[in-house]
PDB file of C-alpha atoms in Angstrom:
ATOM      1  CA  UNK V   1     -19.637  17.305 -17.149  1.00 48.00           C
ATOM      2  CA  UNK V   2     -16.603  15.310 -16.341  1.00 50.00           C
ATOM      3  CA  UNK V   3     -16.534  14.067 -13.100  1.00 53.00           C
ATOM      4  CA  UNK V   4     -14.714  15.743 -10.419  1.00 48.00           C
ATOM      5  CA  UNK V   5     -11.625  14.382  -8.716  1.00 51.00           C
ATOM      6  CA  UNK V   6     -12.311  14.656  -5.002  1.00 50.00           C
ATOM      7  CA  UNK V   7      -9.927  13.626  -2.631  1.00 54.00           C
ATOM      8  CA  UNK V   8      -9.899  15.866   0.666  1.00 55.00           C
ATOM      9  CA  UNK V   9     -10.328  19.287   1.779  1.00 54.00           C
ATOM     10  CA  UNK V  10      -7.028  21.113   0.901  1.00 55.00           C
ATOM     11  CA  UNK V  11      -5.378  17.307   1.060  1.00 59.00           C
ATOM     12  CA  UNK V  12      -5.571  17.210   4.561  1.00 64.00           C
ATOM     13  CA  UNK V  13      -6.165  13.791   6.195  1.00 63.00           C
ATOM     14  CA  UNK V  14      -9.756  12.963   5.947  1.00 66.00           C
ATOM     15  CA  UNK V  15     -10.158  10.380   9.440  1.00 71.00           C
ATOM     16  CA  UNK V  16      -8.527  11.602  12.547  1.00 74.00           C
ATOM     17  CA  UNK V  17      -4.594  10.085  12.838  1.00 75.00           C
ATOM     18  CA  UNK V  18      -4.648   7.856  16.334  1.00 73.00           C
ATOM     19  CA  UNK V  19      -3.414   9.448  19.207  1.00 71.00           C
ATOM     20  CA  UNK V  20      -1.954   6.325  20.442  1.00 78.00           C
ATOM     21  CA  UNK V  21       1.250   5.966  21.846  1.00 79.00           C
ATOM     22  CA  UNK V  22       3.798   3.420  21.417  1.00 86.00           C
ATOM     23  CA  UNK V  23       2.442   1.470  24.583  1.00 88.00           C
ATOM     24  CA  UNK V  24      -0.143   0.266  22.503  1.00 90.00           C
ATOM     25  CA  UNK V  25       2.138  -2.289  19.882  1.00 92.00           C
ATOM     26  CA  UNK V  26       4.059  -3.305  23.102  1.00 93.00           C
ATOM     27  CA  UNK V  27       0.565  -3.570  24.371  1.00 91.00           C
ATOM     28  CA  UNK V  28      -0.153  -5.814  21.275  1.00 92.00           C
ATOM     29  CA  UNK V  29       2.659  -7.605  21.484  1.00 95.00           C
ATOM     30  CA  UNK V  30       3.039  -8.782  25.281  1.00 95.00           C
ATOM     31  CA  UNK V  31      -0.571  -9.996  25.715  1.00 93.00           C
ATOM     32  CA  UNK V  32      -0.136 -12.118  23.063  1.00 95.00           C
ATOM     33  CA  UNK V  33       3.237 -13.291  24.562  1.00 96.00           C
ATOM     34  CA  UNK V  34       1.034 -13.907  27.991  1.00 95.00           C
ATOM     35  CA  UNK V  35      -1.454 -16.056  25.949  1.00 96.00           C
ATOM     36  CA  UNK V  36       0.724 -18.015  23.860  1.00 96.00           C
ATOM     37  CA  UNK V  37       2.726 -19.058  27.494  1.00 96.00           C
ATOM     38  CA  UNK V  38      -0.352 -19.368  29.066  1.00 96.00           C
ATOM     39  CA  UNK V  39      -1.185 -22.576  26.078  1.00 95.00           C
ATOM     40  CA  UNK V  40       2.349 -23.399  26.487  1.00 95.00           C
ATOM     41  CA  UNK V  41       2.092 -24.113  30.543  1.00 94.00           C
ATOM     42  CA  UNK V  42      -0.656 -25.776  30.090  1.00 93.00           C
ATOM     43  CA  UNK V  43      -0.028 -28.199  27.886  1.00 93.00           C
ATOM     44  CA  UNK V  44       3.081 -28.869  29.277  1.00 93.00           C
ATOM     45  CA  UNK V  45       1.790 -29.540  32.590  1.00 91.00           C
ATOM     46  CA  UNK V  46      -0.771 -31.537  31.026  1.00 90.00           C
ATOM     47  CA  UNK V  47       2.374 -33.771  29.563  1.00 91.00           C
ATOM     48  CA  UNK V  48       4.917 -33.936  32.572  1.00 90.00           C
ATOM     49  CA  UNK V  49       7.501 -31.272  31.452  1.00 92.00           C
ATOM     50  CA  UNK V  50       7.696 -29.048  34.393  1.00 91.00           C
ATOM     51  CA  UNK V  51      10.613 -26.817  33.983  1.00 92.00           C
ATOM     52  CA  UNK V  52       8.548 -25.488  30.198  1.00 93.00           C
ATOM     53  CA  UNK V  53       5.836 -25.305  32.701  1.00 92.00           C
ATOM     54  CA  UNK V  54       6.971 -23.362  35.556  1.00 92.00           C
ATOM     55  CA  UNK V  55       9.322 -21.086  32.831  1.00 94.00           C
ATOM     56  CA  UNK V  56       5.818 -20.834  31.094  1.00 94.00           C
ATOM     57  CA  UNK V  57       3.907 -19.580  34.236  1.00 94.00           C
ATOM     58  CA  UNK V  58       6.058 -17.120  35.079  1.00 94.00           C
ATOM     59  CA  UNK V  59       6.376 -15.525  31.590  1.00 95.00           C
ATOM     60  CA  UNK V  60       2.552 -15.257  31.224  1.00 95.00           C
ATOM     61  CA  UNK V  61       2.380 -13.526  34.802  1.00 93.00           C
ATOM     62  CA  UNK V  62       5.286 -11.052  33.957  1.00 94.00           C
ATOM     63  CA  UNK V  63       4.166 -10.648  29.987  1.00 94.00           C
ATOM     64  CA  UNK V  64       0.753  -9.812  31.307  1.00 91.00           C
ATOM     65  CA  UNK V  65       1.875  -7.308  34.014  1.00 90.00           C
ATOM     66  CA  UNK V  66       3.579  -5.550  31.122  1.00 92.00           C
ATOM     67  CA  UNK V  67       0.361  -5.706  29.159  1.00 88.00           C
ATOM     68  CA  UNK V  68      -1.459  -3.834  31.624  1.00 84.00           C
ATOM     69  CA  UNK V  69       1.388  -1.500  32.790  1.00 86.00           C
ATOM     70  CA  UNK V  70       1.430  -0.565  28.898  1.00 87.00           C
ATOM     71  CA  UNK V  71      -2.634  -0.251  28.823  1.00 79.00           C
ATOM     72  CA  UNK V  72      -2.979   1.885  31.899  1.00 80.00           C
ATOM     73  CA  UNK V  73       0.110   4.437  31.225  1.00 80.00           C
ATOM     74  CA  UNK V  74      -1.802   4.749  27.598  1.00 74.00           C
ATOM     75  CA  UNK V  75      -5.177   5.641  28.972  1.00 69.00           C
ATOM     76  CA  UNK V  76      -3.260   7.930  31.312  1.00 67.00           C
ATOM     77  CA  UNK V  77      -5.047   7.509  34.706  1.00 67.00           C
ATOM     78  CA  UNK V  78      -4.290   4.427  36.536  1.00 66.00           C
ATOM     79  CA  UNK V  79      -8.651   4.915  37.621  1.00 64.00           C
ATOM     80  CA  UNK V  80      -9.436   4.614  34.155  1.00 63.00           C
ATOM     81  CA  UNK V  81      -8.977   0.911  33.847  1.00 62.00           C
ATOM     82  CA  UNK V  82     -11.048   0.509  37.069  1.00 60.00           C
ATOM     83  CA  UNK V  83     -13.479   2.389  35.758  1.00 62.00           C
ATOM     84  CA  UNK V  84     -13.949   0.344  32.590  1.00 65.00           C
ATOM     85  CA  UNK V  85     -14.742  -2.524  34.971  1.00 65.00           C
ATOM     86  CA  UNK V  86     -18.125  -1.136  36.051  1.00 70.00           C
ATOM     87  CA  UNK V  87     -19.436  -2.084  32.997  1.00 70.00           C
ATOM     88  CA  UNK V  88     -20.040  -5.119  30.616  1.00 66.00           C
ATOM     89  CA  UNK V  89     -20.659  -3.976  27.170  1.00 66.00           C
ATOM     90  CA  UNK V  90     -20.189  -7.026  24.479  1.00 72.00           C
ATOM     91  CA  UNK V  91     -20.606  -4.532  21.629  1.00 72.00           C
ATOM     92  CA  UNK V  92     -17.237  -2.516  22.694  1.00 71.00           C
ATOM     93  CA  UNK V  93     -13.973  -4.419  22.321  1.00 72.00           C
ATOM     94  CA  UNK V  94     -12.400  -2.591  24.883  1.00 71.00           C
ATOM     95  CA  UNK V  95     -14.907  -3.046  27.363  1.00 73.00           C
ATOM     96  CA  UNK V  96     -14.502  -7.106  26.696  1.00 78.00           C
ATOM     97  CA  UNK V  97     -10.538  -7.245  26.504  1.00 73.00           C
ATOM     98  CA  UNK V  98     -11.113  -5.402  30.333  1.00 79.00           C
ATOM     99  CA  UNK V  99     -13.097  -8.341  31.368  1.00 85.00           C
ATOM    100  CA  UNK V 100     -10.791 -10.758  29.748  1.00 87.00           C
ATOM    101  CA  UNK V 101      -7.755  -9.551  30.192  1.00 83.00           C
ATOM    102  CA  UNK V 102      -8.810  -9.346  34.143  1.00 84.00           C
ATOM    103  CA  UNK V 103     -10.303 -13.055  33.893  1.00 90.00           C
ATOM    104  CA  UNK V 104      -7.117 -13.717  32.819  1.00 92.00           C
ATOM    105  CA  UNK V 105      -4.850 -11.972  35.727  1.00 89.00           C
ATOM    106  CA  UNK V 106      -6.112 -14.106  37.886  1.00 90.00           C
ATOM    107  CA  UNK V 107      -5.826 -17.530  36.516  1.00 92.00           C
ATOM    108  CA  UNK V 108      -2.456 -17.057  35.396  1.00 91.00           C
ATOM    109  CA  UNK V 109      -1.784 -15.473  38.717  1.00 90.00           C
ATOM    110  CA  UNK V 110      -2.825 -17.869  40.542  1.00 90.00           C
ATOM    111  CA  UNK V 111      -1.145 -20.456  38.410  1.00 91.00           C
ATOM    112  CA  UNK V 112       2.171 -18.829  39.071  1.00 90.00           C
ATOM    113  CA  UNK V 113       2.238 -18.017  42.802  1.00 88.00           C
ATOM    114  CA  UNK V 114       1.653 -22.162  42.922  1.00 87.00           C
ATOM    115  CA  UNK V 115       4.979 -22.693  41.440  1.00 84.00           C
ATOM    116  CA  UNK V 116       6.170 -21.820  44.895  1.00 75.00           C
ATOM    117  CA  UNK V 117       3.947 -23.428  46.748  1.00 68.00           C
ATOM    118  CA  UNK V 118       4.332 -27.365  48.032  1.00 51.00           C
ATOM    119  CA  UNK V 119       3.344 -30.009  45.261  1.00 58.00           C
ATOM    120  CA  UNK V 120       0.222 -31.027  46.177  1.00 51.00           C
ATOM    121  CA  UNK V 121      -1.125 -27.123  45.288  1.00 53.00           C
ATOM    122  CA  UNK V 122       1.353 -27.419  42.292  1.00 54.00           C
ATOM    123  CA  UNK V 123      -1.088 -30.190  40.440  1.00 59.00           C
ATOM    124  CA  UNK V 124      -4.210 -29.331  41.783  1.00 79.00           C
ATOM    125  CA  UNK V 125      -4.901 -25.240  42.238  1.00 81.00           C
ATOM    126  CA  UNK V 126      -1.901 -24.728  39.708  1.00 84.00           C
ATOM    127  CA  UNK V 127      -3.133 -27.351  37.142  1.00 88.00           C
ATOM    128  CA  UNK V 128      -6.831 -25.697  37.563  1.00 91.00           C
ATOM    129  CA  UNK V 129      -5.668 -22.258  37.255  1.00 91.00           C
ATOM    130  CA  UNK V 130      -3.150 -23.171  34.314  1.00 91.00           C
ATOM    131  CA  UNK V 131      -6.194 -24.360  32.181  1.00 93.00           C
ATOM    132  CA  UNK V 132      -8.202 -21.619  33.247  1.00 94.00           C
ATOM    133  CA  UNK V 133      -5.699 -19.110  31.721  1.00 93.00           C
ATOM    134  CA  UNK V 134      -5.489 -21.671  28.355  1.00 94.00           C
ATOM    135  CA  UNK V 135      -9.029 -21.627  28.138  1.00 95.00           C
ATOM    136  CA  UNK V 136      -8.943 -17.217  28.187  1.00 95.00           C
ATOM    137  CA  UNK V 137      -5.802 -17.268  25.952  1.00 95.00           C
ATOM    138  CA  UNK V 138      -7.618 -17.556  22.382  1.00 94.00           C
ATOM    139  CA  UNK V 139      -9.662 -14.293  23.840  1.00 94.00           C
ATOM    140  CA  UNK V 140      -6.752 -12.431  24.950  1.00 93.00           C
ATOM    141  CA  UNK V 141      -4.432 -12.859  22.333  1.00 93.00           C
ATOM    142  CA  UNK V 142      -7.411 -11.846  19.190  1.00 94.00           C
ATOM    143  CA  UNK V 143      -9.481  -9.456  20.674  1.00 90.00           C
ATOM    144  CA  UNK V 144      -6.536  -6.711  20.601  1.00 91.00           C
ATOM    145  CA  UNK V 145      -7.031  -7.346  16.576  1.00 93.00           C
ATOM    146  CA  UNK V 146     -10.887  -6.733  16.786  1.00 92.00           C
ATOM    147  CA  UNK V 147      -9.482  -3.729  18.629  1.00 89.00           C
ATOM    148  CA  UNK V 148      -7.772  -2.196  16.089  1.00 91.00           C
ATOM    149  CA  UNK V 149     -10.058  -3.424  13.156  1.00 92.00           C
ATOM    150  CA  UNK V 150     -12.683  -1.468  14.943  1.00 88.00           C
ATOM    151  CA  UNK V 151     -11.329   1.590  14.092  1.00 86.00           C
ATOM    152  CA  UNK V 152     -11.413   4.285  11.285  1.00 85.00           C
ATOM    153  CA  UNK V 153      -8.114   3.356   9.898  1.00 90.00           C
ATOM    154  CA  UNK V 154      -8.574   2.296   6.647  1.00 92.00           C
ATOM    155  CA  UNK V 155      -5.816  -0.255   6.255  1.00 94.00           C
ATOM    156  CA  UNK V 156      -6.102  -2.128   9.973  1.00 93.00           C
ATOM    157  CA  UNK V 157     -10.384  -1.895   9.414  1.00 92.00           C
ATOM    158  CA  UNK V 158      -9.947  -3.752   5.621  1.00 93.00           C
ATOM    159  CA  UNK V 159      -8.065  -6.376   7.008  1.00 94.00           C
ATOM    160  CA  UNK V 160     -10.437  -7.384  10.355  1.00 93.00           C
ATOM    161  CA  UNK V 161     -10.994 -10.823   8.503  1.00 95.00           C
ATOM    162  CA  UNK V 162      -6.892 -11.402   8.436  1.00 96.00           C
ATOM    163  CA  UNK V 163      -5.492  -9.902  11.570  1.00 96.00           C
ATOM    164  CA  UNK V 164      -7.047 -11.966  14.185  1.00 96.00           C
ATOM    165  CA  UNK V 165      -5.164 -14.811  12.877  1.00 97.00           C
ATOM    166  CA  UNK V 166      -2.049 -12.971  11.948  1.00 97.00           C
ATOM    167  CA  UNK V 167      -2.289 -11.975  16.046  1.00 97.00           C
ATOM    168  CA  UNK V 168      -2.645 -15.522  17.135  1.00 96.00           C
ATOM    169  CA  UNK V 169      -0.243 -16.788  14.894  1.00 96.00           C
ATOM    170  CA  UNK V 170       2.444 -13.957  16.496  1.00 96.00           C
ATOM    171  CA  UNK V 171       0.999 -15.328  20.605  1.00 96.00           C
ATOM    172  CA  UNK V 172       1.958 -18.415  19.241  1.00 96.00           C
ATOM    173  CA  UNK V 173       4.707 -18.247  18.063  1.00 96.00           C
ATOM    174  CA  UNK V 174       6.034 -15.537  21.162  1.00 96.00           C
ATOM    175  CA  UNK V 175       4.865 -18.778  23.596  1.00 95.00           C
ATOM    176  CA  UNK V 176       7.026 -21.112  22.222  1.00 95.00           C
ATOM    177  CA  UNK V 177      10.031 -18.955  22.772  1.00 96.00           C
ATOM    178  CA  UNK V 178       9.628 -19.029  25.896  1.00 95.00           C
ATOM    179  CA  UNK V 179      10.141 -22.542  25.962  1.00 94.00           C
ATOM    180  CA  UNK V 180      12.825 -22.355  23.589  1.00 94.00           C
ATOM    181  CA  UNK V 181      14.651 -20.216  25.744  1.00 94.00           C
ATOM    182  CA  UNK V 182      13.945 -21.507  29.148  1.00 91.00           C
ATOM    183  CA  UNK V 183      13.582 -25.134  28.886  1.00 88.00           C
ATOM    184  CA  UNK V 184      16.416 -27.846  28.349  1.00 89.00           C
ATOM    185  CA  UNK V 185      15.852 -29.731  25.121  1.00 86.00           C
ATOM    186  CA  UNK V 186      14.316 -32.910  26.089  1.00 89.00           C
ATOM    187  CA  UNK V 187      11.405 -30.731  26.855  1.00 89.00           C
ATOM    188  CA  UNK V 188      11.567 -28.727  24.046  1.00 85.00           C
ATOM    189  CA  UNK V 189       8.967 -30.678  21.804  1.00 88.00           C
ATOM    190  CA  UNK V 190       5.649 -28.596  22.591  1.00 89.00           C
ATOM    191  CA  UNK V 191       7.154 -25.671  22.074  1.00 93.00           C
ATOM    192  CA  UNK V 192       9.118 -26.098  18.581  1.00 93.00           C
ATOM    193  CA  UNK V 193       5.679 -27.630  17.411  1.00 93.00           C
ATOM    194  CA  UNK V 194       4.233 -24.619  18.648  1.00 94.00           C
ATOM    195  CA  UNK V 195       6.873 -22.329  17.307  1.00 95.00           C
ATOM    196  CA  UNK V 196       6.160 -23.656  13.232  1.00 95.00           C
ATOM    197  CA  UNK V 197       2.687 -23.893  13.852  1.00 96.00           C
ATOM    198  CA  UNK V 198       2.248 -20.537  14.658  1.00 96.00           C
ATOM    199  CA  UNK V 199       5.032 -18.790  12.259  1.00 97.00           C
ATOM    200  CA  UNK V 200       2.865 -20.525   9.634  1.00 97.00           C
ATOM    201  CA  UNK V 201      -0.043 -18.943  10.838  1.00 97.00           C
ATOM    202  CA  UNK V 202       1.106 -15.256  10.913  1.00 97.00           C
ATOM    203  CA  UNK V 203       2.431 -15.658   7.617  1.00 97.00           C
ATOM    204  CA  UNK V 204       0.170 -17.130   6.011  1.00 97.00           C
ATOM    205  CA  UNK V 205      -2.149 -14.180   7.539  1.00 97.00           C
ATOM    206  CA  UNK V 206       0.335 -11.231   7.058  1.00 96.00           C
ATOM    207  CA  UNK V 207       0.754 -12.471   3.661  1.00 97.00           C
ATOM    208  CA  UNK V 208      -2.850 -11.727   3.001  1.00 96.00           C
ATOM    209  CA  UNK V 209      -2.805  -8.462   4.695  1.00 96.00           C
ATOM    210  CA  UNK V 210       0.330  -7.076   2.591  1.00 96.00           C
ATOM    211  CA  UNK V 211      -0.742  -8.194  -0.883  1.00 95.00           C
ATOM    212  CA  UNK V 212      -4.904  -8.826  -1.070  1.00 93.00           C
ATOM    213  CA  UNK V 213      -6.261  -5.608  -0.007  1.00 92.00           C
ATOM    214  CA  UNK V 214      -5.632  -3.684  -2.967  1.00 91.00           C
ATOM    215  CA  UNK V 215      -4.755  -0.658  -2.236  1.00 92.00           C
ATOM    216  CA  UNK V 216      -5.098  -0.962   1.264  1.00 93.00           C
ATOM    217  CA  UNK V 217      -2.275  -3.131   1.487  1.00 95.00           C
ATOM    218  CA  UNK V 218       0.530  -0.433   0.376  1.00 94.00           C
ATOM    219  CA  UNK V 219       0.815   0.911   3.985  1.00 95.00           C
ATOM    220  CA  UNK V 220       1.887  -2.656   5.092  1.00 96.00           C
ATOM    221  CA  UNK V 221       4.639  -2.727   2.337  1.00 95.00           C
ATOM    222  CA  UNK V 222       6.323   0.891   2.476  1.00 94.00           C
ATOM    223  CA  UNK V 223       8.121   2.863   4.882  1.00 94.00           C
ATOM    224  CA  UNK V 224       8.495   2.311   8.322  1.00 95.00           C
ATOM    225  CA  UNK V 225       5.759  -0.611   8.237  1.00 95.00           C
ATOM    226  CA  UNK V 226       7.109  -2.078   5.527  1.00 96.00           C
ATOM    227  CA  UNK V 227      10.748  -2.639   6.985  1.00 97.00           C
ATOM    228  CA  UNK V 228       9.437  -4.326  10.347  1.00 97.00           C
ATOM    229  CA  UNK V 229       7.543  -6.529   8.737  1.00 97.00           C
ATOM    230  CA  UNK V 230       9.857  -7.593   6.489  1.00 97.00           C
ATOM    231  CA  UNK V 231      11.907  -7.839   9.782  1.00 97.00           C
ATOM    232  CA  UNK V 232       9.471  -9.739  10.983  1.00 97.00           C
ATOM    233  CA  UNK V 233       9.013 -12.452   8.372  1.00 97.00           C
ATOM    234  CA  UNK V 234      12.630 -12.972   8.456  1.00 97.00           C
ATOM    235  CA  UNK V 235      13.180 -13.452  11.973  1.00 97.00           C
ATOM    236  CA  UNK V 236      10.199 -15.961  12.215  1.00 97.00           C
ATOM    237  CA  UNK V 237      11.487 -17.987   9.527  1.00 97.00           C
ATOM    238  CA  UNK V 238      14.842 -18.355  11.023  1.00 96.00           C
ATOM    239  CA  UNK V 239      13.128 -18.672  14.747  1.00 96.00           C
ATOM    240  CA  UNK V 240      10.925 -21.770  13.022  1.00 95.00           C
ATOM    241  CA  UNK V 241      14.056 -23.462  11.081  1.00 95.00           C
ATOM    242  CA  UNK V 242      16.239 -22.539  13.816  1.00 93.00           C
ATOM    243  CA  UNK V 243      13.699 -24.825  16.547  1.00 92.00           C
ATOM    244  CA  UNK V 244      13.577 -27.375  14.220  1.00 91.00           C
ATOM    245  CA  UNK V 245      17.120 -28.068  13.652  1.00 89.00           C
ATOM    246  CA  UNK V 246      18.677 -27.211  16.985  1.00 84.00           C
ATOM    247  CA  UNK V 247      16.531 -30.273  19.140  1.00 84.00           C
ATOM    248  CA  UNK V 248      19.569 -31.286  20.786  1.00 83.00           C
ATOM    249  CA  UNK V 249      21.242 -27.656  21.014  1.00 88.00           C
ATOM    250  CA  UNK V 250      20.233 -25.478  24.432  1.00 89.00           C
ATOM    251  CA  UNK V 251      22.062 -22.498  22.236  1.00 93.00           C
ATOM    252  CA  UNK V 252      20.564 -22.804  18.900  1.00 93.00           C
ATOM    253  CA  UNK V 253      17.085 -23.231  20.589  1.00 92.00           C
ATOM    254  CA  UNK V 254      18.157 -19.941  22.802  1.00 93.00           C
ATOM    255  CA  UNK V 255      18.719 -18.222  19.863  1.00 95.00           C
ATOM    256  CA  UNK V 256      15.771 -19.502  17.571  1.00 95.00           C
ATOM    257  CA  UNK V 257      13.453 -17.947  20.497  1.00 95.00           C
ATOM    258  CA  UNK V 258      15.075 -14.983  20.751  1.00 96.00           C
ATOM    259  CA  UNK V 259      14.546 -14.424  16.482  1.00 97.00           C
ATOM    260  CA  UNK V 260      10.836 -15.643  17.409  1.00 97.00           C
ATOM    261  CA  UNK V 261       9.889 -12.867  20.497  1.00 96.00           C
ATOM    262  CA  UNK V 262      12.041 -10.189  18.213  1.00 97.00           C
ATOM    263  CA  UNK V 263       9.643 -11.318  14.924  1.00 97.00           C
ATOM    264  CA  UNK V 264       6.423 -11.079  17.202  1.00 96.00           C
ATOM    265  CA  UNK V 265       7.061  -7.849  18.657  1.00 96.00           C
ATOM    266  CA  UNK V 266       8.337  -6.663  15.126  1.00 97.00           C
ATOM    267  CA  UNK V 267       4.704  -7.736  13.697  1.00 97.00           C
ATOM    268  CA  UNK V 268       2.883  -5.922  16.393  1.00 96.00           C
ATOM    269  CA  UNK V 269       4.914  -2.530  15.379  1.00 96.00           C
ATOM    270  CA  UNK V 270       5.215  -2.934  11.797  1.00 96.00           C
ATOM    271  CA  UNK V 271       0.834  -3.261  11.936  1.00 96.00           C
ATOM    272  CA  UNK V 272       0.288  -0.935  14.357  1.00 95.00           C
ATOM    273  CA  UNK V 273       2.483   1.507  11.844  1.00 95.00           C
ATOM    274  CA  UNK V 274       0.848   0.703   9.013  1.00 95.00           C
ATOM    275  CA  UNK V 275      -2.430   1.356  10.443  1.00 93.00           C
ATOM    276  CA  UNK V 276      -1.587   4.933  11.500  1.00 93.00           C
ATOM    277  CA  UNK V 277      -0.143   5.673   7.601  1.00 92.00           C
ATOM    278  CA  UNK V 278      -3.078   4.761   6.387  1.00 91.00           C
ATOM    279  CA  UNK V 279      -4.802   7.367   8.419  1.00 90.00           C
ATOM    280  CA  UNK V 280      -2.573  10.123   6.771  1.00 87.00           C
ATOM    281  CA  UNK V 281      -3.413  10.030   3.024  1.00 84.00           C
ATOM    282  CA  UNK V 282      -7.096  11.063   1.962  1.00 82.00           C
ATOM    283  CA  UNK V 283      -6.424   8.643  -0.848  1.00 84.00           C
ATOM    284  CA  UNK V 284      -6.646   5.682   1.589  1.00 84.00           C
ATOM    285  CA  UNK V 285     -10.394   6.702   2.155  1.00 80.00           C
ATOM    286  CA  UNK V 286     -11.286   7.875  -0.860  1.00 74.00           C
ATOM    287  CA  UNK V 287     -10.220   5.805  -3.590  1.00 77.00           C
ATOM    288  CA  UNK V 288     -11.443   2.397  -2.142  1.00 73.00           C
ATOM    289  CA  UNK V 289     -14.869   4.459  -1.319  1.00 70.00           C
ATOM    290  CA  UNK V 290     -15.354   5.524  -4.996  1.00 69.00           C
ATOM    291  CA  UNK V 291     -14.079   1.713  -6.023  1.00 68.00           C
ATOM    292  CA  UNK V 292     -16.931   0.496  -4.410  1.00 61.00           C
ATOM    293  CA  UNK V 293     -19.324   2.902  -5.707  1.00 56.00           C
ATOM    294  CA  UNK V 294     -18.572   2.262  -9.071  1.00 51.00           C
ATOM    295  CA  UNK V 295     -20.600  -0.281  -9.688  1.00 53.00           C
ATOM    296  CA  UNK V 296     -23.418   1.034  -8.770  1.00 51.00           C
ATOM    297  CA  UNK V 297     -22.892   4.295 -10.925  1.00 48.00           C
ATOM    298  CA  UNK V 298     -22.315   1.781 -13.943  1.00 49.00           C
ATOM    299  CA  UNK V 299     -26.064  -0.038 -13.182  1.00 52.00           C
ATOM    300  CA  UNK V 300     -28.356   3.285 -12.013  1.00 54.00           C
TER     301      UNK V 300
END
C-alpha cells in the first residue's frame, strides 16, 4: 500500500497562528535596547566616561518603559502584569522575564534618577544600581528568545539553540548606538567595540537560523521576513564599519547608530514574522515530523 501523503485537514494550518500583536517585536526589540545600555552605563562608569554614562542611563530607563508599555497594552489589562507577580514559576518564561524585567526597573531606575542627584549619590547609589542593572541585562535581553522558542511555531521552536544569541547580539549592538549617538567621540571607544562585537554576534547567529534548519529556515528567507532581515544584515554591517571608521566624526558615528537601532529593531520584526509564517503552512509541521520519523520506519 503506498504510503499516504498527509499534510493537514483540508490544508488548514495545523498549530494555532499567534495572536500577538505588533507590541510584541517592539517588545523584543526595546528590552534588548534597555539591556545592551544598561552594559553600556556600566562599563562606562566603571572607566570615567560620564556623558556615555548618563546618555546610557537614561536610554535603559526610557527603552525599558517602552518595553513594558508594549508588554502590558499586549496582555490587554494593565492588572495582568501585576498579577503575574504573585507568582514565581522557573518553568514558565514569562513568569521569569516578570521577575526580571521588574528586578531590572528598579536598578536601572534607580541608576537614572541619580544622574540628577549631587555627585556623591552619582558614584555610590548610581554606580551600585548601574551594576545591578548590568548584572540583570544578560537575563533581560535572552529570555524574550526562550520566550518565543517556547512556543508551537515551528520555525522560532527549531532555532531555540540560535536565537538567544542572535537576541544578545541585536541588545548589543542597539547599546552601543546609544553611545554612538549621544556621546562625543573621545568617549566613543566602549561603544564601537561594543557595536562590532555584537553585529558579529547576531550574524553569526541569524546566519545559522536562515540557512541550517532545513526546511525550517525558508520562513526566515521569504516574504515579509525575509526582506527585514536582509534589512537588517545590511544596516548592521554599515552601523559596524560606519563606528569603526568615523572615531573622530560626531556625524558619521550619529549615523552608524542610527543604521545599528534601525538593524536591531529590523531583526526583532523580521523573526517575530518569520515565526508567525511558519505557523501558517501544515508543511512546516509535517514534513520535519515525518523527517524525523524516517529513520525509525527504515530500522523497525
Amino acid at each position: 500500500m503506498p504510503r499516504a501523503d498527509f499534510r493537514s485537514y483540508y490544508g488548514r494550518p495545523i498549530v494555532k497562528t499567534p495572536v500577538w500583536r505588533h507590541d510584541v517585536p517592539a517588545y523584543l526589540f526595546t528590552g534588548g535596547l534597555a539591556a545592551g545600555s544598561a552594559l553600556l552605563a556600566a562599563g562606562a562608569d566603571l572607566t570615567g566616561r560620564p556623558k556615555t554614562r548618563r546618555a546610557a542611563r537614561l536610554a535603559a530607563l526610557g527603552a525599558l518603559g517602552a518595553s513594558t508599555y508594549f508588554l502590558i497594552n499586549d496582555l490587554g489589562r494593565p492588572e495582568r502584569f501585576h498579577h503575574m507577580l504573585r507568582v514565581a514559576k522557573p518553568t514558565s518564561p514569562m513568569s521569569m522575564g516578570t521577575w526580571i524585567l521588574s528586578a531590572f526597573g528598579g536598578a536601572a531606575g534607580l541608576a537614572a534618577t541619580t544622574e540628577a542627584r549631587p555627585r556623591g549619590l552619582v558614584g555610590g547609589a548610581g554606580r551600585a544600581a548601574g551594576i545591578g542593572a548590568a548584572a540583570l541585562a544578560p537575563a533581560l535581553a535572552t529570555y524574550t528568545a526562550v520566550l518565543i522558542a517556547d512556543t508551537a511555531a515551528p520555525s522560532w521552536h527549531a532555532a531555540r539553540d540560535d536565537l538567544p544569541f542572535a537576541f544578545a547580539g541585536s541588545a548589543l549592538a542597539s547599546g552601543a548606538a546609544v553611545g554612538l549617538i549621544a556621546a562625543p567621540p573621545h568617549e566613543g571607544g566602549p561603544a564601537r567595540a561594543l557595536a562590532v562585537a555584537g553585529v558579529a554576534l547576531e550574524l553569526a547567529a541569524t546566519h545559522r537560523i536562515e540557512h541550517g534548519l532545513g526546511l525550517l529556515s525558508e520562513p526566515y528567507r521569504q516574504g515579509r521576513a525575509g526582506r527585514l532581515l536582509t534589512a537588517a544584515r545590511r544596516l548592521n554591517l554599515a552601523g559596524a564599519a560606519g563606528a569603526l571608521l568615523g572615531r573622530r566624526s560626531r556625524i558619521v558615528s550619529a549615523l552608524s547608530g542610527a543604521a545599528l537601532l534601525a538593524g536591531s529593531l529590523a531583526t526583532r520584526f523580521g523573526i517575530f514574522e518569520a515565526g508567525v509564517e511558519s505557523t501558517k503552512d501544515p508543511k512546516y509541521v509535517v514534513e520535519p515530523q515525518r523527517a524525523g520519523l524516517a529513520p525509525r520506519d527504515a530500522n523497525p
